[in-house]
PDB file of C-alpha atoms in Angstrom:
ATOM      1  CA  UNK A  30      89.390  79.359 112.269  1.00 46.00           C
ATOM      2  CA  UNK A  31      86.631  77.643 114.244  1.00 45.00           C
ATOM      3  CA  UNK A  32      85.542  74.273 113.459  1.00 44.00           C
ATOM      4  CA  UNK A  33      81.849  73.197 113.933  1.00 44.00           C
ATOM      5  CA  UNK A  34      79.364  70.826 112.799  1.00 43.00           C
ATOM      6  CA  UNK A  35      76.979  72.134 110.281  1.00 40.00           C
ATOM      7  CA  UNK A  36      73.849  70.498 109.074  1.00 40.00           C
ATOM      8  CA  UNK A  37      73.490  70.566 105.340  1.00 38.00           C
ATOM      9  CA  UNK A  38      70.200  71.562 103.986  1.00 37.00           C
ATOM     10  CA  UNK A  39      69.502  70.233 100.551  1.00 34.00           C
ATOM     11  CA  UNK A  40      66.097  71.917  99.821  1.00 32.00           C
ATOM     12  CA  UNK A  41      66.072  75.285  98.039  1.00 34.00           C
ATOM     13  CA  UNK A  42      63.270  77.724  98.940  1.00 32.00           C
ATOM     14  CA  UNK A  43      61.917  80.151  96.346  1.00 31.00           C
ATOM     15  CA  UNK A  44      59.946  83.054  97.360  1.00 32.00           C
ATOM     16  CA  UNK A  45      56.505  83.387  95.845  1.00 30.00           C
ATOM     17  CA  UNK A  46      56.254  87.141  96.122  1.00 34.00           C
ATOM     18  CA  UNK A  47      58.607  89.915  94.884  1.00 38.00           C
ATOM     19  CA  UNK A  48      59.143  92.924  97.279  1.00 39.00           C
ATOM     20  CA  UNK A  49      58.480  96.222  95.442  1.00 37.00           C
ATOM     21  CA  UNK A  50      62.386  97.084  95.673  1.00 42.00           C
ATOM     22  CA  UNK A  51      63.648  93.813  94.093  1.00 44.00           C
ATOM     23  CA  UNK A  52      64.001  92.771  90.571  1.00 48.00           C
ATOM     24  CA  UNK A  53      62.824  89.222  90.168  1.00 59.00           C
ATOM     25  CA  UNK A  54      65.238  88.039  87.540  1.00 77.00           C
ATOM     26  CA  UNK A  55      69.032  87.705  87.729  1.00 89.00           C
ATOM     27  CA  UNK A  56      69.215  88.617  84.068  1.00 83.00           C
ATOM     28  CA  UNK A  57      68.984  92.416  83.221  1.00 82.00           C
ATOM     29  CA  UNK A  58      67.076  93.892  80.493  1.00 78.00           C
ATOM     30  CA  UNK A  59      70.260  94.317  78.544  1.00 83.00           C
ATOM     31  CA  UNK A  60      70.708  90.504  78.785  1.00 85.00           C
ATOM     32  CA  UNK A  61      73.684  90.538  81.208  1.00 93.00           C
ATOM     33  CA  UNK A  62      73.530  88.071  84.111  1.00 96.00           C
ATOM     34  CA  UNK A  63      73.985  89.295  87.810  1.00 96.00           C
ATOM     35  CA  UNK A  64      76.391  87.046  89.688  1.00 97.00           C
ATOM     36  CA  UNK A  65      77.085  87.094  93.377  1.00 97.00           C
ATOM     37  CA  UNK A  66      80.609  85.858  94.242  1.00 98.00           C
ATOM     38  CA  UNK A  67      81.942  85.230  97.795  1.00 97.00           C
ATOM     39  CA  UNK A  68      85.318  83.528  97.331  1.00 97.00           C
ATOM     40  CA  UNK A  69      88.181  83.056  94.795  1.00 97.00           C
ATOM     41  CA  UNK A  70      86.243  85.041  92.129  1.00 97.00           C
ATOM     42  CA  UNK A  71      86.376  88.281  94.135  1.00 98.00           C
ATOM     43  CA  UNK A  72      88.630  91.240  93.109  1.00 97.00           C
ATOM     44  CA  UNK A  73      92.266  90.640  93.514  1.00 96.00           C
ATOM     45  CA  UNK A  74      91.928  86.837  94.056  1.00 97.00           C
ATOM     46  CA  UNK A  75      93.204  84.006  91.980  1.00 96.00           C
ATOM     47  CA  UNK A  76      90.033  83.128  89.854  1.00 96.00           C
ATOM     48  CA  UNK A  77      88.850  86.798  89.369  1.00 97.00           C
ATOM     49  CA  UNK A  78      90.520  86.663  85.860  1.00 96.00           C
ATOM     50  CA  UNK A  79      87.418  84.959  84.645  1.00 96.00           C
ATOM     51  CA  UNK A  80      85.459  88.062  85.389  1.00 97.00           C
ATOM     52  CA  UNK A  81      87.730  90.260  83.399  1.00 96.00           C
ATOM     53  CA  UNK A  82      84.848  91.135  80.986  1.00 95.00           C
ATOM     54  CA  UNK A  83      82.317  91.639  83.664  1.00 97.00           C
ATOM     55  CA  UNK A  84      81.059  94.687  85.190  1.00 96.00           C
ATOM     56  CA  UNK A  85      81.467  95.264  88.905  1.00 96.00           C
ATOM     57  CA  UNK A  86      78.104  96.348  90.283  1.00 94.00           C
ATOM     58  CA  UNK A  87      78.863  96.756  94.097  1.00 94.00           C
ATOM     59  CA  UNK A  88      79.791  95.012  97.223  1.00 95.00           C
ATOM     60  CA  UNK A  89      76.759  93.080  98.389  1.00 96.00           C
ATOM     61  CA  UNK A  90      75.681  90.374 100.902  1.00 95.00           C
ATOM     62  CA  UNK A  91      73.011  87.707 100.887  1.00 95.00           C
ATOM     63  CA  UNK A  92      69.685  89.033 101.907  1.00 93.00           C
ATOM     64  CA  UNK A  93      68.780  85.814 103.794  1.00 92.00           C
ATOM     65  CA  UNK A  94      70.588  84.715 106.831  1.00 93.00           C
ATOM     66  CA  UNK A  95      70.420  80.956 105.933  1.00 93.00           C
ATOM     67  CA  UNK A  96      74.022  80.137 105.104  1.00 95.00           C
ATOM     68  CA  UNK A  97      77.314  78.962 106.421  1.00 94.00           C
ATOM     69  CA  UNK A  98      80.666  79.469 104.753  1.00 96.00           C
ATOM     70  CA  UNK A  99      83.046  76.662 105.062  1.00 95.00           C
ATOM     71  CA  UNK A 100      86.753  76.582 104.077  1.00 95.00           C
ATOM     72  CA  UNK A 101      87.664  73.522 102.070  1.00 91.00           C
ATOM     73  CA  UNK A 102      91.204  71.953 102.699  1.00 89.00           C
ATOM     74  CA  UNK A 103      92.420  73.335  99.294  1.00 90.00           C
ATOM     75  CA  UNK A 104      91.604  76.828 100.600  1.00 93.00           C
ATOM     76  CA  UNK A 105      88.516  77.820  98.745  1.00 93.00           C
ATOM     77  CA  UNK A 106      85.061  78.714 100.397  1.00 95.00           C
ATOM     78  CA  UNK A 107      82.099  76.292 100.298  1.00 91.00           C
ATOM     79  CA  UNK A 108      78.756  77.912 100.784  1.00 95.00           C
ATOM     80  CA  UNK A 109      75.935  75.790 102.045  1.00 94.00           C
ATOM     81  CA  UNK A 110      72.561  76.473 103.419  1.00 93.00           C
ATOM     82  CA  UNK A 111      72.158  75.564 107.096  1.00 92.00           C
ATOM     83  CA  UNK A 112      69.878  75.815 110.032  1.00 90.00           C
ATOM     84  CA  UNK A 113      72.749  75.717 112.433  1.00 90.00           C
ATOM     85  CA  UNK A 114      73.644  79.186 113.313  1.00 90.00           C
ATOM     86  CA  UNK A 115      72.820  80.501 109.688  1.00 92.00           C
ATOM     87  CA  UNK A 116      74.345  83.800 108.615  1.00 94.00           C
ATOM     88  CA  UNK A 117      74.285  86.404 105.761  1.00 95.00           C
ATOM     89  CA  UNK A 118      77.368  86.087 103.513  1.00 96.00           C
ATOM     90  CA  UNK A 119      79.372  89.104 102.120  1.00 96.00           C
ATOM     91  CA  UNK A 120      80.664  89.148  98.680  1.00 97.00           C
ATOM     92  CA  UNK A 121      80.650  91.139  95.421  1.00 97.00           C
ATOM     93  CA  UNK A 122      77.950  91.502  92.564  1.00 96.00           C
ATOM     94  CA  UNK A 123      78.841  91.457  88.936  1.00 97.00           C
ATOM     95  CA  UNK A 124      76.995  91.556  85.571  1.00 96.00           C
ATOM     96  CA  UNK A 125      78.488  89.266  83.021  1.00 97.00           C
ATOM     97  CA  UNK A 126      77.631  87.868  79.577  1.00 95.00           C
ATOM     98  CA  UNK A 127      76.610  84.334  78.513  1.00 95.00           C
ATOM     99  CA  UNK A 128      80.067  83.120  77.786  1.00 95.00           C
ATOM    100  CA  UNK A 129      81.462  84.382  81.275  1.00 96.00           C
ATOM    101  CA  UNK A 130      78.555  82.660  82.954  1.00 96.00           C
ATOM    102  CA  UNK A 131      79.484  79.328  81.187  1.00 95.00           C
ATOM    103  CA  UNK A 132      83.236  79.748  82.069  1.00 95.00           C
ATOM    104  CA  UNK A 133      81.952  80.112  85.795  1.00 96.00           C
ATOM    105  CA  UNK A 134      79.815  77.052  85.589  1.00 95.00           C
ATOM    106  CA  UNK A 135      83.152  75.137  84.389  1.00 94.00           C
ATOM    107  CA  UNK A 136      85.086  76.497  87.207  1.00 94.00           C
ATOM    108  CA  UNK A 137      82.369  75.557  89.752  1.00 94.00           C
ATOM    109  CA  UNK A 138      82.125  72.211  88.306  1.00 91.00           C
ATOM    110  CA  UNK A 139      78.333  72.333  87.773  1.00 92.00           C
ATOM    111  CA  UNK A 140      78.612  69.102  85.599  1.00 92.00           C
ATOM    112  CA  UNK A 141      79.956  67.102  88.416  1.00 90.00           C
ATOM    113  CA  UNK A 142      77.542  68.451  91.191  1.00 91.00           C
ATOM    114  CA  UNK A 143      80.477  70.111  93.114  1.00 90.00           C
ATOM    115  CA  UNK A 144      78.357  73.209  93.110  1.00 94.00           C
ATOM    116  CA  UNK A 145      75.035  74.177  91.415  1.00 95.00           C
ATOM    117  CA  UNK A 146      74.123  77.630  90.066  1.00 96.00           C
ATOM    118  CA  UNK A 147      71.136  79.017  91.955  1.00 95.00           C
ATOM    119  CA  UNK A 148      69.276  82.240  92.504  1.00 95.00           C
ATOM    120  CA  UNK A 149      69.194  84.246  95.532  1.00 94.00           C
ATOM    121  CA  UNK A 150      68.491  87.827  96.649  1.00 95.00           C
ATOM    122  CA  UNK A 151      71.456  90.046  97.616  1.00 96.00           C
ATOM    123  CA  UNK A 152      71.482  93.432  99.146  1.00 94.00           C
ATOM    124  CA  UNK A 153      73.602  96.237  97.787  1.00 92.00           C
ATOM    125  CA  UNK A 154      73.952  99.736  99.282  1.00 77.00           C
ATOM    126  CA  UNK A 155      72.004 102.390  97.538  1.00 72.00           C
ATOM    127  CA  UNK A 156      71.963 105.502  99.582  1.00 69.00           C
ATOM    128  CA  UNK A 157      70.157 105.226 102.810  1.00 70.00           C
ATOM    129  CA  UNK A 158      68.067 102.251 101.607  1.00 77.00           C
ATOM    130  CA  UNK A 159      69.581  98.940 100.641  1.00 81.00           C
ATOM    131  CA  UNK A 160      68.301  97.759  97.273  1.00 89.00           C
ATOM    132  CA  UNK A 161      67.508  93.902  96.770  1.00 91.00           C
ATOM    133  CA  UNK A 162      68.578  92.430  93.474  1.00 93.00           C
ATOM    134  CA  UNK A 163      68.366  88.797  92.402  1.00 95.00           C
ATOM    135  CA  UNK A 164      71.720  87.153  91.268  1.00 96.00           C
ATOM    136  CA  UNK A 165      73.032  83.769  90.437  1.00 97.00           C
ATOM    137  CA  UNK A 166      75.271  82.296  93.035  1.00 97.00           C
ATOM    138  CA  UNK A 167      77.081  79.049  93.459  1.00 97.00           C
ATOM    139  CA  UNK A 168      75.770  76.647  96.198  1.00 96.00           C
ATOM    140  CA  UNK A 169      78.063  74.022  97.342  1.00 93.00           C
ATOM    141  CA  UNK A 170      76.916  70.347  96.602  1.00 91.00           C
ATOM    142  CA  UNK A 171      76.963  67.474  98.924  1.00 88.00           C
ATOM    143  CA  UNK A 172      80.329  66.106 100.033  1.00 85.00           C
ATOM    144  CA  UNK A 173      81.360  63.711 102.948  1.00 87.00           C
ATOM    145  CA  UNK A 174      83.594  65.999 104.802  1.00 86.00           C
ATOM    146  CA  UNK A 175      81.120  68.975 105.607  1.00 85.00           C
ATOM    147  CA  UNK A 176      81.080  68.231 109.319  1.00 86.00           C
ATOM    148  CA  UNK A 177      84.783  68.638 109.737  1.00 91.00           C
ATOM    149  CA  UNK A 178      85.330  71.816 107.578  1.00 93.00           C
ATOM    150  CA  UNK A 179      86.068  74.976 109.441  1.00 95.00           C
ATOM    151  CA  UNK A 180      83.523  77.702 109.305  1.00 95.00           C
ATOM    152  CA  UNK A 181      84.580  81.247 108.283  1.00 96.00           C
ATOM    153  CA  UNK A 182      82.725  84.592 108.569  1.00 96.00           C
ATOM    154  CA  UNK A 183      84.123  85.806 105.045  1.00 97.00           C
ATOM    155  CA  UNK A 184      86.568  84.818 102.480  1.00 97.00           C
ATOM    156  CA  UNK A 185      89.191  87.623 102.504  1.00 97.00           C
ATOM    157  CA  UNK A 186      92.367  88.286 100.434  1.00 96.00           C
ATOM    158  CA  UNK A 187      94.503  87.487 103.509  1.00 97.00           C
ATOM    159  CA  UNK A 188      92.952  84.153 103.983  1.00 96.00           C
ATOM    160  CA  UNK A 189      93.081  83.420 100.314  1.00 95.00           C
ATOM    161  CA  UNK A 190      96.696  84.341 100.188  1.00 95.00           C
ATOM    162  CA  UNK A 191      97.523  82.098 103.051  1.00 95.00           C
ATOM    163  CA  UNK A 192      95.585  78.950 102.092  1.00 94.00           C
ATOM    164  CA  UNK A 193      94.443  78.810  98.570  1.00 94.00           C
ATOM    165  CA  UNK A 194      95.723  76.031  96.317  1.00 90.00           C
ATOM    166  CA  UNK A 195      94.794  76.301  92.750  1.00 88.00           C
ATOM    167  CA  UNK A 196      93.151  73.353  91.057  1.00 82.00           C
ATOM    168  CA  UNK A 197      96.185  72.259  89.066  1.00 82.00           C
ATOM    169  CA  UNK A 198      98.214  71.976  92.220  1.00 85.00           C
ATOM    170  CA  UNK A 199      95.832  69.721  94.187  1.00 77.00           C
ATOM    171  CA  UNK A 200      96.368  66.092  94.410  1.00 66.00           C
ATOM    172  CA  UNK A 201      94.480  63.728  91.994  1.00 61.00           C
ATOM    173  CA  UNK A 202      91.069  62.656  93.436  1.00 54.00           C
ATOM    174  CA  UNK A 203      91.044  65.750  95.795  1.00 51.00           C
ATOM    175  CA  UNK A 204      87.675  67.738  95.821  1.00 52.00           C
ATOM    176  CA  UNK A 205      87.924  70.481  93.067  1.00 51.00           C
ATOM    177  CA  UNK A 206      91.094  69.048  91.592  1.00 44.00           C
ATOM    178  CA  UNK A 207      91.485  68.686  87.854  1.00 43.00           C
ATOM    179  CA  UNK A 208      90.767  65.199  86.361  1.00 46.00           C
TER     180      UNK A 208
END
C-alpha cells in the first residue's frame, strides 16, 4: 500500500445538465434509493448485512475521476475528492428502501460528520454502452490524518479480511469507533 499526500477538496460540484443517458435522481420511480458502495458494504464484507434487503443492481464505478480512496488505520476505506492524481473508484450499486438508507447513514456516522451522503454519477455496464445513473454515496469528512493515510486503488475482500477492524473492537476515541 503506497503512502501519499492527498489534498482534501471540500467543495462539491453538481452538474447543471443531465446527459440523455443518465437519470437525474438517485431515487427510482418505485421509491427505491440507488446507493453506490465501495468498501465494507460490498458483497461478502463485514457490513454488507445492512444491505440484506437491498437489490444488487450491478458492479459500477464513479463516472468522475475526481477521487482518492484512502485506507484508515482500522481497515475501512475513506473516499475523498482530490485534485492530486484523482481517479475513478470501483464499487457496487444497490437499490434500497428508506429504512436501509437510514441504517447506512448511522453506520457512516452522518450525524458526526465522519461521512456525508452525497449524490454522484456512476457507470454500469449495459451491453456495449455504459449507462450513467445517479446514486447516493458516502464522502469522507475532514480529519487530521488524511495526509498520512495510505492510498488504495480498490477495497477488495482480501484487503478487508487482512486489515478491517469492526467498530466495537476499535479503541475508545478512534475514528469510527463506538462511543
